[in-house]
Coordinates of C-alpha atoms in Angstrom, one line a residue:
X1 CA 30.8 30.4 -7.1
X2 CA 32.5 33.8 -5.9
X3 CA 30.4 36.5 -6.8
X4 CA 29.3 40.0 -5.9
X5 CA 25.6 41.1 -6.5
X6 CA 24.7 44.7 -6.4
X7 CA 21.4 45.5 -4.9
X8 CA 19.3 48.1 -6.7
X9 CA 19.1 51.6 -5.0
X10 CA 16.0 53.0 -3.4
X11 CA 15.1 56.8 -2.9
X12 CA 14.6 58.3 0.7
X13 CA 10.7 57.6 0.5
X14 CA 11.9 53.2 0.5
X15 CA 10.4 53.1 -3.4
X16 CA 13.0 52.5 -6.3
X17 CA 13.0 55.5 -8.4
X18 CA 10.9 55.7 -11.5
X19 CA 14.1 56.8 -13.7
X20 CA 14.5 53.2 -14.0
X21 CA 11.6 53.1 -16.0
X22 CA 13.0 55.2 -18.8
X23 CA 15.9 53.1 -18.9
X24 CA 17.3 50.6 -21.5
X25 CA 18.2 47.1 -20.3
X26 CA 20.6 45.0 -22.3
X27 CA 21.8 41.7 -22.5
X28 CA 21.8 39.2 -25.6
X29 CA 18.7 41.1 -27.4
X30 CA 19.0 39.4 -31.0
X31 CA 16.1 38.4 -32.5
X32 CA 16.4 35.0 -34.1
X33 CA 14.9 36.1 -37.8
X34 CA 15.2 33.2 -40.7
X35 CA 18.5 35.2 -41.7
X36 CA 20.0 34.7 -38.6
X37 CA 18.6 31.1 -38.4
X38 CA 20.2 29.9 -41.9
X39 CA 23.5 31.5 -40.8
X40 CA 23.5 29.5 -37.6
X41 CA 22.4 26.3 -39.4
X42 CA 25.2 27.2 -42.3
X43 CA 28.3 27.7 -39.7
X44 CA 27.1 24.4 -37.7
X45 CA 27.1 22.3 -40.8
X46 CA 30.3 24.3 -43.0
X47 CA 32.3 25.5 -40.3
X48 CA 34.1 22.1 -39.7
X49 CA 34.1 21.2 -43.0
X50 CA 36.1 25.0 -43.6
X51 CA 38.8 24.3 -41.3
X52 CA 39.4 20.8 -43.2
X53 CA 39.6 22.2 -46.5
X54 CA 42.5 25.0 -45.3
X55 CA 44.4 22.1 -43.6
X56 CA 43.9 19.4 -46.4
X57 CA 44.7 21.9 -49.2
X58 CA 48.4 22.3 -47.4
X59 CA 49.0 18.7 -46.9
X60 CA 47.5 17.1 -50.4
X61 CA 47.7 20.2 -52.5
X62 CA 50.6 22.7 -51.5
X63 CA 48.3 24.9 -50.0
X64 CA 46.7 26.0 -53.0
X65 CA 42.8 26.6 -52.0
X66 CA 41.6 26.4 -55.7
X67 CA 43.5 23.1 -56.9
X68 CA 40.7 20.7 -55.3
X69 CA 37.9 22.7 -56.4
X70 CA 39.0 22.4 -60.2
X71 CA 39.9 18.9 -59.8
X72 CA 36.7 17.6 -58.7
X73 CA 35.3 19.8 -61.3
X74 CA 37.6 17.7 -63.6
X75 CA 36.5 14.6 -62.6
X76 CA 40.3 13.9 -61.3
X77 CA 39.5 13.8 -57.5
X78 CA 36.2 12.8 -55.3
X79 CA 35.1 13.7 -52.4
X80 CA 35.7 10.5 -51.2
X81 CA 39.0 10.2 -52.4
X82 CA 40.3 13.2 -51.3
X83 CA 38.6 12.7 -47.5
X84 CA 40.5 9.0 -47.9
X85 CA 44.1 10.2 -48.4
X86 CA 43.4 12.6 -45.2
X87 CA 45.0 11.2 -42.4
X88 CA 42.5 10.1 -40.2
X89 CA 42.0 10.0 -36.1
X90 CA 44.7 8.5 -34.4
X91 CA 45.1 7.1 -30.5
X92 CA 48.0 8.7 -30.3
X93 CA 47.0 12.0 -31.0
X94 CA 44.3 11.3 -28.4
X95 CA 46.9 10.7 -26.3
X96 CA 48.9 14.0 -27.0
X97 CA 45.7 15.9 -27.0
X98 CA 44.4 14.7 -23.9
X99 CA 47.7 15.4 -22.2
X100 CA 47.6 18.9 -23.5
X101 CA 44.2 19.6 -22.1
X102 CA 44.9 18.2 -18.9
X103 CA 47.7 19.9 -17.9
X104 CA 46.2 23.0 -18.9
X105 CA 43.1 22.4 -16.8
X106 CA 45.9 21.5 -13.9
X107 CA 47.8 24.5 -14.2
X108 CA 44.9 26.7 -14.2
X109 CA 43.0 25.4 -11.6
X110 CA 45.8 24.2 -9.2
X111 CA 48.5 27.3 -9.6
X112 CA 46.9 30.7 -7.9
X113 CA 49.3 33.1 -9.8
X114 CA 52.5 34.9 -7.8
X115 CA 53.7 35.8 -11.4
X116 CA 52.5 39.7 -10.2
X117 CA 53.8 39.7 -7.1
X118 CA 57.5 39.7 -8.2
X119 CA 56.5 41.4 -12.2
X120 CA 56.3 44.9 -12.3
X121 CA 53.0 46.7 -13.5
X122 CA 51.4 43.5 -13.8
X123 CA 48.1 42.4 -13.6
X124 CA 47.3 38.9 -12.1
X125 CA 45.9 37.1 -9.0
X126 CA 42.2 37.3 -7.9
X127 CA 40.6 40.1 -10.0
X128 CA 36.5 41.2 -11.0
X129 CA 35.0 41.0 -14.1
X130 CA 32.0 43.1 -15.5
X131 CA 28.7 43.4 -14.3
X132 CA 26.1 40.8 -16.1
X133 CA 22.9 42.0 -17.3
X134 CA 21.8 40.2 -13.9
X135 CA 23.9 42.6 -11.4
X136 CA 26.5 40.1 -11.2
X137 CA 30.0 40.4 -11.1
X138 CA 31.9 37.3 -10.9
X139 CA 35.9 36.8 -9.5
X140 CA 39.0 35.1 -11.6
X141 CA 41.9 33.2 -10.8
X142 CA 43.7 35.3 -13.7
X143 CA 47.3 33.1 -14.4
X144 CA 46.9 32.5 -17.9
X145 CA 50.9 34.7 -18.1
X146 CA 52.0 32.4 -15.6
X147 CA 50.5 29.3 -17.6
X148 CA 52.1 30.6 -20.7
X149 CA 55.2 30.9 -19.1
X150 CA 55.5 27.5 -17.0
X151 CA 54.3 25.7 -20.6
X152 CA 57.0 27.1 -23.0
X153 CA 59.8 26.9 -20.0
X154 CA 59.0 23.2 -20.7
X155 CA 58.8 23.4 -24.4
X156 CA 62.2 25.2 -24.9
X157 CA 64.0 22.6 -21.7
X158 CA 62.7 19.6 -23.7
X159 CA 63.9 20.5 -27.1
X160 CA 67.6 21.7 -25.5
X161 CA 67.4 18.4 -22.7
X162 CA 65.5 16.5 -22.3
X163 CA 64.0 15.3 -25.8
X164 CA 60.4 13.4 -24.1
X165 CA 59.5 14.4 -27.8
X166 CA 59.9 16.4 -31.4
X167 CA 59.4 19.7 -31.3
X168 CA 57.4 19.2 -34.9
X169 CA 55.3 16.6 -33.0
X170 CA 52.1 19.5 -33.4
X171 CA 53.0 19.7 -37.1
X172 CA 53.4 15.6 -37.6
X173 CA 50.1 14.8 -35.9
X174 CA 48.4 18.3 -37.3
X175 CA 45.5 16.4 -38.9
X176 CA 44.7 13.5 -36.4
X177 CA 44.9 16.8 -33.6
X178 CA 42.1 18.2 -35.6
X179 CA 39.3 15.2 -35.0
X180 CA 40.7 15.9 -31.5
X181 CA 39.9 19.3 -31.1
X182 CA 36.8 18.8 -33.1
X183 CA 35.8 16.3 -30.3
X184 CA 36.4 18.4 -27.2
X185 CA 34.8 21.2 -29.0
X186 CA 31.3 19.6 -29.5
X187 CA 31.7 17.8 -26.3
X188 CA 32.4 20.8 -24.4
X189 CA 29.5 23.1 -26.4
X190 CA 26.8 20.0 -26.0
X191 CA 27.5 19.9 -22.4
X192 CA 26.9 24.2 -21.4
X193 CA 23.7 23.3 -23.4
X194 CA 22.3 20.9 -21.4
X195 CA 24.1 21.9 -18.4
X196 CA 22.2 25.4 -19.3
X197 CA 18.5 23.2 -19.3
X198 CA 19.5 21.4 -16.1
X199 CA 21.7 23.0 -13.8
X200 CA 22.9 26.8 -14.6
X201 CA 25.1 28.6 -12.6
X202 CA 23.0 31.6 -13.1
X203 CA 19.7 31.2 -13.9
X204 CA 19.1 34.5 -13.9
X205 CA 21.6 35.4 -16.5
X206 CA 20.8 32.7 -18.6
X207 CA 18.8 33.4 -22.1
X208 CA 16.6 31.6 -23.7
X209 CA 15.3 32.0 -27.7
X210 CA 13.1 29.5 -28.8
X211 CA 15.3 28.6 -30.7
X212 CA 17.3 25.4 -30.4
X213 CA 19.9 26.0 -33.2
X214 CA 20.5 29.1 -31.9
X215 CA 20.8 28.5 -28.8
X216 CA 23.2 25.9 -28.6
X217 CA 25.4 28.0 -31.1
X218 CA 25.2 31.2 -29.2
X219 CA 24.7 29.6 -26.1
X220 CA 22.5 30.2 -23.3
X221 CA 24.4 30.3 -20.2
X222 CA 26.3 33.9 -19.9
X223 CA 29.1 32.3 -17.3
X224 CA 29.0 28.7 -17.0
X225 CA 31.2 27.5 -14.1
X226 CA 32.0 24.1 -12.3
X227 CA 33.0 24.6 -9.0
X228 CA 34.1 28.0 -7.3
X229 CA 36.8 29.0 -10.0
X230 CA 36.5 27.1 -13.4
X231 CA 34.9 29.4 -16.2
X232 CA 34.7 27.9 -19.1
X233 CA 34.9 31.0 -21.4
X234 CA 38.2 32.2 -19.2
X235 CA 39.6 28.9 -19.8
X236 CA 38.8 28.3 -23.4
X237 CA 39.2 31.2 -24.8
X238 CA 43.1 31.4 -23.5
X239 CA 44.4 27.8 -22.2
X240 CA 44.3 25.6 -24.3
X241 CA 43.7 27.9 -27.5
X242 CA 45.9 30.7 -27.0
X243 CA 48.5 29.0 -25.0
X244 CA 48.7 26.4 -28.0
X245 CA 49.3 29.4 -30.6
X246 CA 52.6 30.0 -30.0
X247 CA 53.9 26.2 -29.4
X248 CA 52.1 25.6 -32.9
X249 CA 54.5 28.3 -34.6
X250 CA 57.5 27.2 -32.7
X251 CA 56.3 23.3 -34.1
X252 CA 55.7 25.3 -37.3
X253 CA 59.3 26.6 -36.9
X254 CA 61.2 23.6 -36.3
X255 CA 59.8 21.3 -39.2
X256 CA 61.1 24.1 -41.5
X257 CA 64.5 23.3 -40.3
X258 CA 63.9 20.0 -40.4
X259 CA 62.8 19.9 -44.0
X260 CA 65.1 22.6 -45.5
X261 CA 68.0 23.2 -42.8
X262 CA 67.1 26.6 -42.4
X263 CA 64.5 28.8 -41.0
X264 CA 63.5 31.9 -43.2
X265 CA 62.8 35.6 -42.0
X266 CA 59.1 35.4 -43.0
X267 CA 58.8 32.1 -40.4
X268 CA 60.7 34.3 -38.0
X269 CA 58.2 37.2 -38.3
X270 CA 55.3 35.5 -38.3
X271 CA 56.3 33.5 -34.7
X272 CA 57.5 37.4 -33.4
X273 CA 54.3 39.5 -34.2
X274 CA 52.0 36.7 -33.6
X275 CA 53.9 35.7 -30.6
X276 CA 53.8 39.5 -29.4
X277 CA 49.9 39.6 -29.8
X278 CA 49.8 36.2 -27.2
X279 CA 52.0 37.7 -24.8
X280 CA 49.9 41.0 -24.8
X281 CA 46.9 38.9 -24.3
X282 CA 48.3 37.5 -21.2
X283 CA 50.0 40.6 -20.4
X284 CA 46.2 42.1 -20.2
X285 CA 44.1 39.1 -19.1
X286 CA 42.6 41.3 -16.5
X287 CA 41.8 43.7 -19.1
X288 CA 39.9 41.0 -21.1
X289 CA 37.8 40.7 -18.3
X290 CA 36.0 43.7 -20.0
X291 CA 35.7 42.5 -23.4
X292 CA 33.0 41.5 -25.8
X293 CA 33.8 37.6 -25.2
X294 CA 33.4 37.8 -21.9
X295 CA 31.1 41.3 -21.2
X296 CA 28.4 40.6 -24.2
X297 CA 28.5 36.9 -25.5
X298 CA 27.2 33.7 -24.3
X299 CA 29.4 30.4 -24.1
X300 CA 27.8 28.1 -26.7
X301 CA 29.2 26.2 -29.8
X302 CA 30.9 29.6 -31.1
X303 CA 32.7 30.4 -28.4
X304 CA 33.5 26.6 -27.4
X305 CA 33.7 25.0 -30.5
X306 CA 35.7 28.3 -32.4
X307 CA 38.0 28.1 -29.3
X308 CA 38.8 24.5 -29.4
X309 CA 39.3 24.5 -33.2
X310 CA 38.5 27.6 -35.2
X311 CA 41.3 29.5 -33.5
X312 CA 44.3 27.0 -33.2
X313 CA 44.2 25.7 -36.6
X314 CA 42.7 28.9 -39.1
X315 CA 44.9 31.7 -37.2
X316 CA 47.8 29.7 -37.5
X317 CA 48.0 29.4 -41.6
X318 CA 50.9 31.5 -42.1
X319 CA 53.0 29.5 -40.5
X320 CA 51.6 26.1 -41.9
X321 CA 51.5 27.9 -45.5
X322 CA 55.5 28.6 -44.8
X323 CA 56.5 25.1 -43.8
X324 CA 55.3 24.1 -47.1
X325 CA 56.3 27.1 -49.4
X326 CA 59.1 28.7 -47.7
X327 CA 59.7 32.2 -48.3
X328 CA 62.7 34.5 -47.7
X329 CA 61.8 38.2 -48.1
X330 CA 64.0 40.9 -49.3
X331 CA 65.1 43.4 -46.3
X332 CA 62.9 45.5 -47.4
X333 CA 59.6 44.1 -47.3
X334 CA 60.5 42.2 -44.5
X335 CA 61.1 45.8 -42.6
X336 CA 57.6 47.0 -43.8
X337 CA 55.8 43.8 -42.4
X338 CA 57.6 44.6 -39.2
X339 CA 56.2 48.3 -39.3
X340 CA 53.2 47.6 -39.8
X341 CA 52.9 44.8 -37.4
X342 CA 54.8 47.3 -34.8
X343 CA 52.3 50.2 -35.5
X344 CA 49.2 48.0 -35.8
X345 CA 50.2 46.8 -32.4
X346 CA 50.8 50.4 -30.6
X347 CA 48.0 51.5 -31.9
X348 CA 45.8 48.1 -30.9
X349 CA 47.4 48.6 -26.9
X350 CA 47.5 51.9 -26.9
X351 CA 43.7 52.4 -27.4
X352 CA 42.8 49.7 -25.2
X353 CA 45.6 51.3 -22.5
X354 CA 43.3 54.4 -22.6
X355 CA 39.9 53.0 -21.9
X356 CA 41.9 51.2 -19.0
X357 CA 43.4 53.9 -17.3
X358 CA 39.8 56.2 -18.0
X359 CA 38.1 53.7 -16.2
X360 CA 40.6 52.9 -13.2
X361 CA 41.3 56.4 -12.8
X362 CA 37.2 57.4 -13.4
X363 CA 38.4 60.6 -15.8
X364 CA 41.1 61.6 -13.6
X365 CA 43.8 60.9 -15.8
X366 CA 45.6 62.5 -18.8
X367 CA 45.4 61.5 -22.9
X368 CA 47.4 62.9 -25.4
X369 CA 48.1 65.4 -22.7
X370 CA 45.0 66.6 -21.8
X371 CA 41.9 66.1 -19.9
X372 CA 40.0 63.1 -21.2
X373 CA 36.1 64.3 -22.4
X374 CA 33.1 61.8 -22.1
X375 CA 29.3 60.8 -22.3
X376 CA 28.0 59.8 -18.9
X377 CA 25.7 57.0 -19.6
X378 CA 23.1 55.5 -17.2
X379 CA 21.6 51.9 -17.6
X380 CA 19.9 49.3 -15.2
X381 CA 20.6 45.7 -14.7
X382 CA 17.7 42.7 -14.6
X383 CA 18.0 43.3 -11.1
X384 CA 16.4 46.7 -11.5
X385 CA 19.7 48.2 -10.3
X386 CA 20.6 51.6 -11.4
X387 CA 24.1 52.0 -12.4
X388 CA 26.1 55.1 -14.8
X389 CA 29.2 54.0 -17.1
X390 CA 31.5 56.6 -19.2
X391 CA 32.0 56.5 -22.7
X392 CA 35.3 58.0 -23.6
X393 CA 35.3 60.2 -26.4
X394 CA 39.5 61.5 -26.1
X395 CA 42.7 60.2 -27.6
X396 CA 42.3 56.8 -29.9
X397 CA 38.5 57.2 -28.6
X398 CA 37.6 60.0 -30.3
X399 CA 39.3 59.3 -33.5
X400 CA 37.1 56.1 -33.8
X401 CA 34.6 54.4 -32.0
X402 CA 36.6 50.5 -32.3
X403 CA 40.0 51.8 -33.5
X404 CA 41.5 49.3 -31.5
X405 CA 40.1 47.2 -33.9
X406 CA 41.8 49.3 -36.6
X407 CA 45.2 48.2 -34.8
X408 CA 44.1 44.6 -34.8
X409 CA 43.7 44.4 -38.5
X410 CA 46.6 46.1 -39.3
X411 CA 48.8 43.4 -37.2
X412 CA 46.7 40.8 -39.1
X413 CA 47.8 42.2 -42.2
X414 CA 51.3 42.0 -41.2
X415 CA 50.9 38.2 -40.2
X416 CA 49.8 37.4 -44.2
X417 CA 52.2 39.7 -45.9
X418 CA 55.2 38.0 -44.1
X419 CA 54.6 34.9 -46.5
X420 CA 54.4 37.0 -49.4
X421 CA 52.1 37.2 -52.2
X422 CA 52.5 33.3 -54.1
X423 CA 49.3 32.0 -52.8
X424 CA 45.6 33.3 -51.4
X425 CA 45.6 30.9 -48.5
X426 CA 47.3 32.8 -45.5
X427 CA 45.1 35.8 -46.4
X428 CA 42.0 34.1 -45.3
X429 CA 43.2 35.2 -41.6
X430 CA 42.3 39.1 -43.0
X431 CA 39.5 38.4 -44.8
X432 CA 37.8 36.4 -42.0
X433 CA 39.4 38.9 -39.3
X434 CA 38.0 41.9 -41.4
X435 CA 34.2 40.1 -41.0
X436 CA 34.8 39.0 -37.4
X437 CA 35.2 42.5 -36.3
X438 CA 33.4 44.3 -38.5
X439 CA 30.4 41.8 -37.4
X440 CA 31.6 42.8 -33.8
X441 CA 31.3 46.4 -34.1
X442 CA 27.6 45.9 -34.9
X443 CA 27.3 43.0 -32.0
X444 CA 28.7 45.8 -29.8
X445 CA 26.6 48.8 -31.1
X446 CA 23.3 47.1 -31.1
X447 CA 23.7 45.6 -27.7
X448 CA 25.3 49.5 -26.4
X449 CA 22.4 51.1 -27.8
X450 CA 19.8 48.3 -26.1
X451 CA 22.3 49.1 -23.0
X452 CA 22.4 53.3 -23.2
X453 CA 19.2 53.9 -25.0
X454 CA 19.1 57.5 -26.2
X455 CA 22.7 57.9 -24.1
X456 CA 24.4 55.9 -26.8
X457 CA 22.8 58.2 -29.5
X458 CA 24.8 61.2 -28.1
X459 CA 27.6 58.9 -28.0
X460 CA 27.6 58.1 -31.6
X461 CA 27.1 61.7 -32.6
X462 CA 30.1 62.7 -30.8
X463 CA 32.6 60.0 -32.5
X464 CA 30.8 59.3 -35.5
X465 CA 33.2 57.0 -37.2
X466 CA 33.8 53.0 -36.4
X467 CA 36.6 51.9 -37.5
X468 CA 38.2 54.5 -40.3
X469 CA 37.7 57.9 -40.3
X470 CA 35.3 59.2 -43.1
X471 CA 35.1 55.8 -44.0
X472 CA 33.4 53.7 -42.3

């Protein structure tokens, strides 16, 4: 594995300095208390069982997500008999799935990306991540734009030419997929447990709780690689999960037409703003580099399993919901979903664009047309290196402490107001992505404040909001 270690600093006199002393050191610093232990237990036994319930409400009960609760409280359905009319695992599907997987694996780890040398402003090729609480910082092969690109190429000259297959074969093997994904998802989260016991890549970034249930949910291993360049959070949190998104719309897409002979504006919306979110995530790969998932978080079962399942099947509802209830919007409310996916989005990149150019440029830069302010912050590493980050406190920064987030959920709500307002079901993506990231701001905060120390203090006294301004 590629990586850079940075060696603590000494003063002229050969000792380290005492300051480091007084500093904070972070990492995963969650204490495993029984809340946090029946939560873990809860997710690992409900979570899958979640996911089937959204997907078998659409196919046996037109996505209504209230209909099998009151029959089984009727005595009209079973458990049993509603798990038996679920389409169960099929070889094909194995088949599909396993192709799918593969060729993402191949085009990550076999095409080095030139999609940067000939795109302007792009970000690609051989970049660093973060430092990890051990004084690491690790290199990627970032080509998940050029993955993106080479997959749908294919998509789009199969439906035109070459017909290998449907372009609804996602939608007609949704179900069967989902045992699929469910396998590769425990597969993949068992194996960075053991693989964590027996052969890390880092010990020393590695964290143990005591805690067996919580460990193999939150995982242990910070970045678990095989070989020089696979990382398995890079590569499951964006190929096959993200990649898939899109192709799952378009699938989405063309079993409306299929079924109806049309395609309505709300299906149309929902594959533009969603599709705009993907290619932004690939736009910035480089940028994610320095994100919670990858900065903060340990790859076990939530990031594994969510990204094998959780995300390709739950953030995808509005455009199941719409294959099965189609909805055509008047031009007016399909223009406000539009705004406020538009804004939601400038203001989700914009915010993120600043705390990329702050840190490139180290200050020297310009937002909102003047002279960005900041905290200077100074933490140490388990290295005993002594190291000082800014904290920005200009532009989006100062309005809110996450207000990219703010942006994010404003785009989500624009996702479930393109299928209108007939059913509760594809507003479960705002519900769970209000939770996700408001439980992320307090992830962030408590591991910035273990991180900062009394820095992160001043910090939080300068932009005292999170997410909403004299709200919260």
């Amino acid at each position: 594995m590629e990586t850079t270690r940075r060696r603590p600093q000494h003063s002229a006199n050969g000792k380290r300095s005492e300051q480091k002393e007084q500093l904070a050191q972070w990492g995963r610093a969650w204490e495993v208390d029984w809340f946090s232990l029946i939560s873990v237990i809860g997710l690992l036994c409900f979570a899958p069982f979640i996911v089937f319930y959204f997907v078998m409400a659409c196919d046996q009960y037109e996505c209504s997500i209230t209909q099998p609760v009151l029959d089984l409280y009727q005595g009209e359905a079973t458990l049993l008999s509603i798990w038996a009319r679920a389409p169960s695992f099929s070889w094909s599907a194995a088949k599909i799935y396993a192709v799918w997987v593969s060729f993402q694996v191949f085009l990550y780890m076999c095409f080095p990306d030139i999609t940067h040398k000939f795109i302007p402003g792009y970000v690609g090729g051989v970049q660093e991540g973060a430092r990890t609480p051990a004084g690491l910082i690790n290199k990627y092969e970032i080509n998940g734009l050029q993955c993106w690109l080479i997959t749908h190429a294919l998509w789009f000259a199969n439906a035109h030419y070459f017909h290998w297959f449907s372009p609804t074969i996602i939608f007609d093997n949704w179900i069967p997929l989902l045992w699929c994904t469910n396998i590769l998802g425990y597969a993949v989260s068992t194996f960075a447990f053991i693989k964590a016991h027996l052969f890390p890549t880092n010990a020393e970034d590695c964290k143990f709780t005591g805690n067996i249930f919580y460990n193999y949910m939150m995982g242990i291993e910070f970045n678990p690689r095989i070989g020089k360049w696979f990382d398995f959070k890079l590569f499951f949190n964006g190929r096959p999960g993200i990649v898939a998104w899109t192709l799952i719309n378009l699938s989405y897409m063309a079993k409306q037409q299929e079924l109806y002979g049309y395609i309505t504006n709300s299906m149309i919306l929902v594959n533009v703003l969603q599709a705009i979110y993907v290619l932004d995530f690939f736009w910035n790969e480089a940028w994610y580099l320095k994100t919670i998932d990858i900065c903060h978080d340990h790859f076990g079962w939530y990031l594994g399993w969510g990204d094998c399942v959780w995300l390709p099947y739950l953030y995808t509802l509005q455009g199941l919901y719409l294959v099965y209830h189609p909805v055509q919007l008047s031009d007016a409310h399909a223009l406000a979903v539009l705004l406020l996916g538009l804004v939601g989005y400038y203001i989700f990149r914009s915010t993120n664009h600043q705390k990329d150019l702050f840190r490139r440029t180290e200050g020297s830069c310009s937002i909102w047309g003047r002279k960005p302010t900041w905290i200077e912050c100074t933490y140490r590493s388990a290295d005993g290196g002594m190291h000082r980050s800014k904290l920005l406190t200009s532009g989006f920064w100062g309005v809110a402490r996450h207000f990219n987030y703010t942006g994010d959920l404003m785009g989500s709500l624009a996702y479930c107001a393109s299928c209108g307002f007939g059913h509760m079901l594809p507003y479960f993506y705002i519900v769970y992505m209000t939770i996700l990231l408001v439980h992320r701001c307090v992830r962030d905060e408590h591991r910035c404040s273990s991180k900062y120390g009394k820095d992160w203090k001043r910090y939080t006294d300068a932009v005292p909001s999170r997410l909403i301004p004299g709200v919260f």
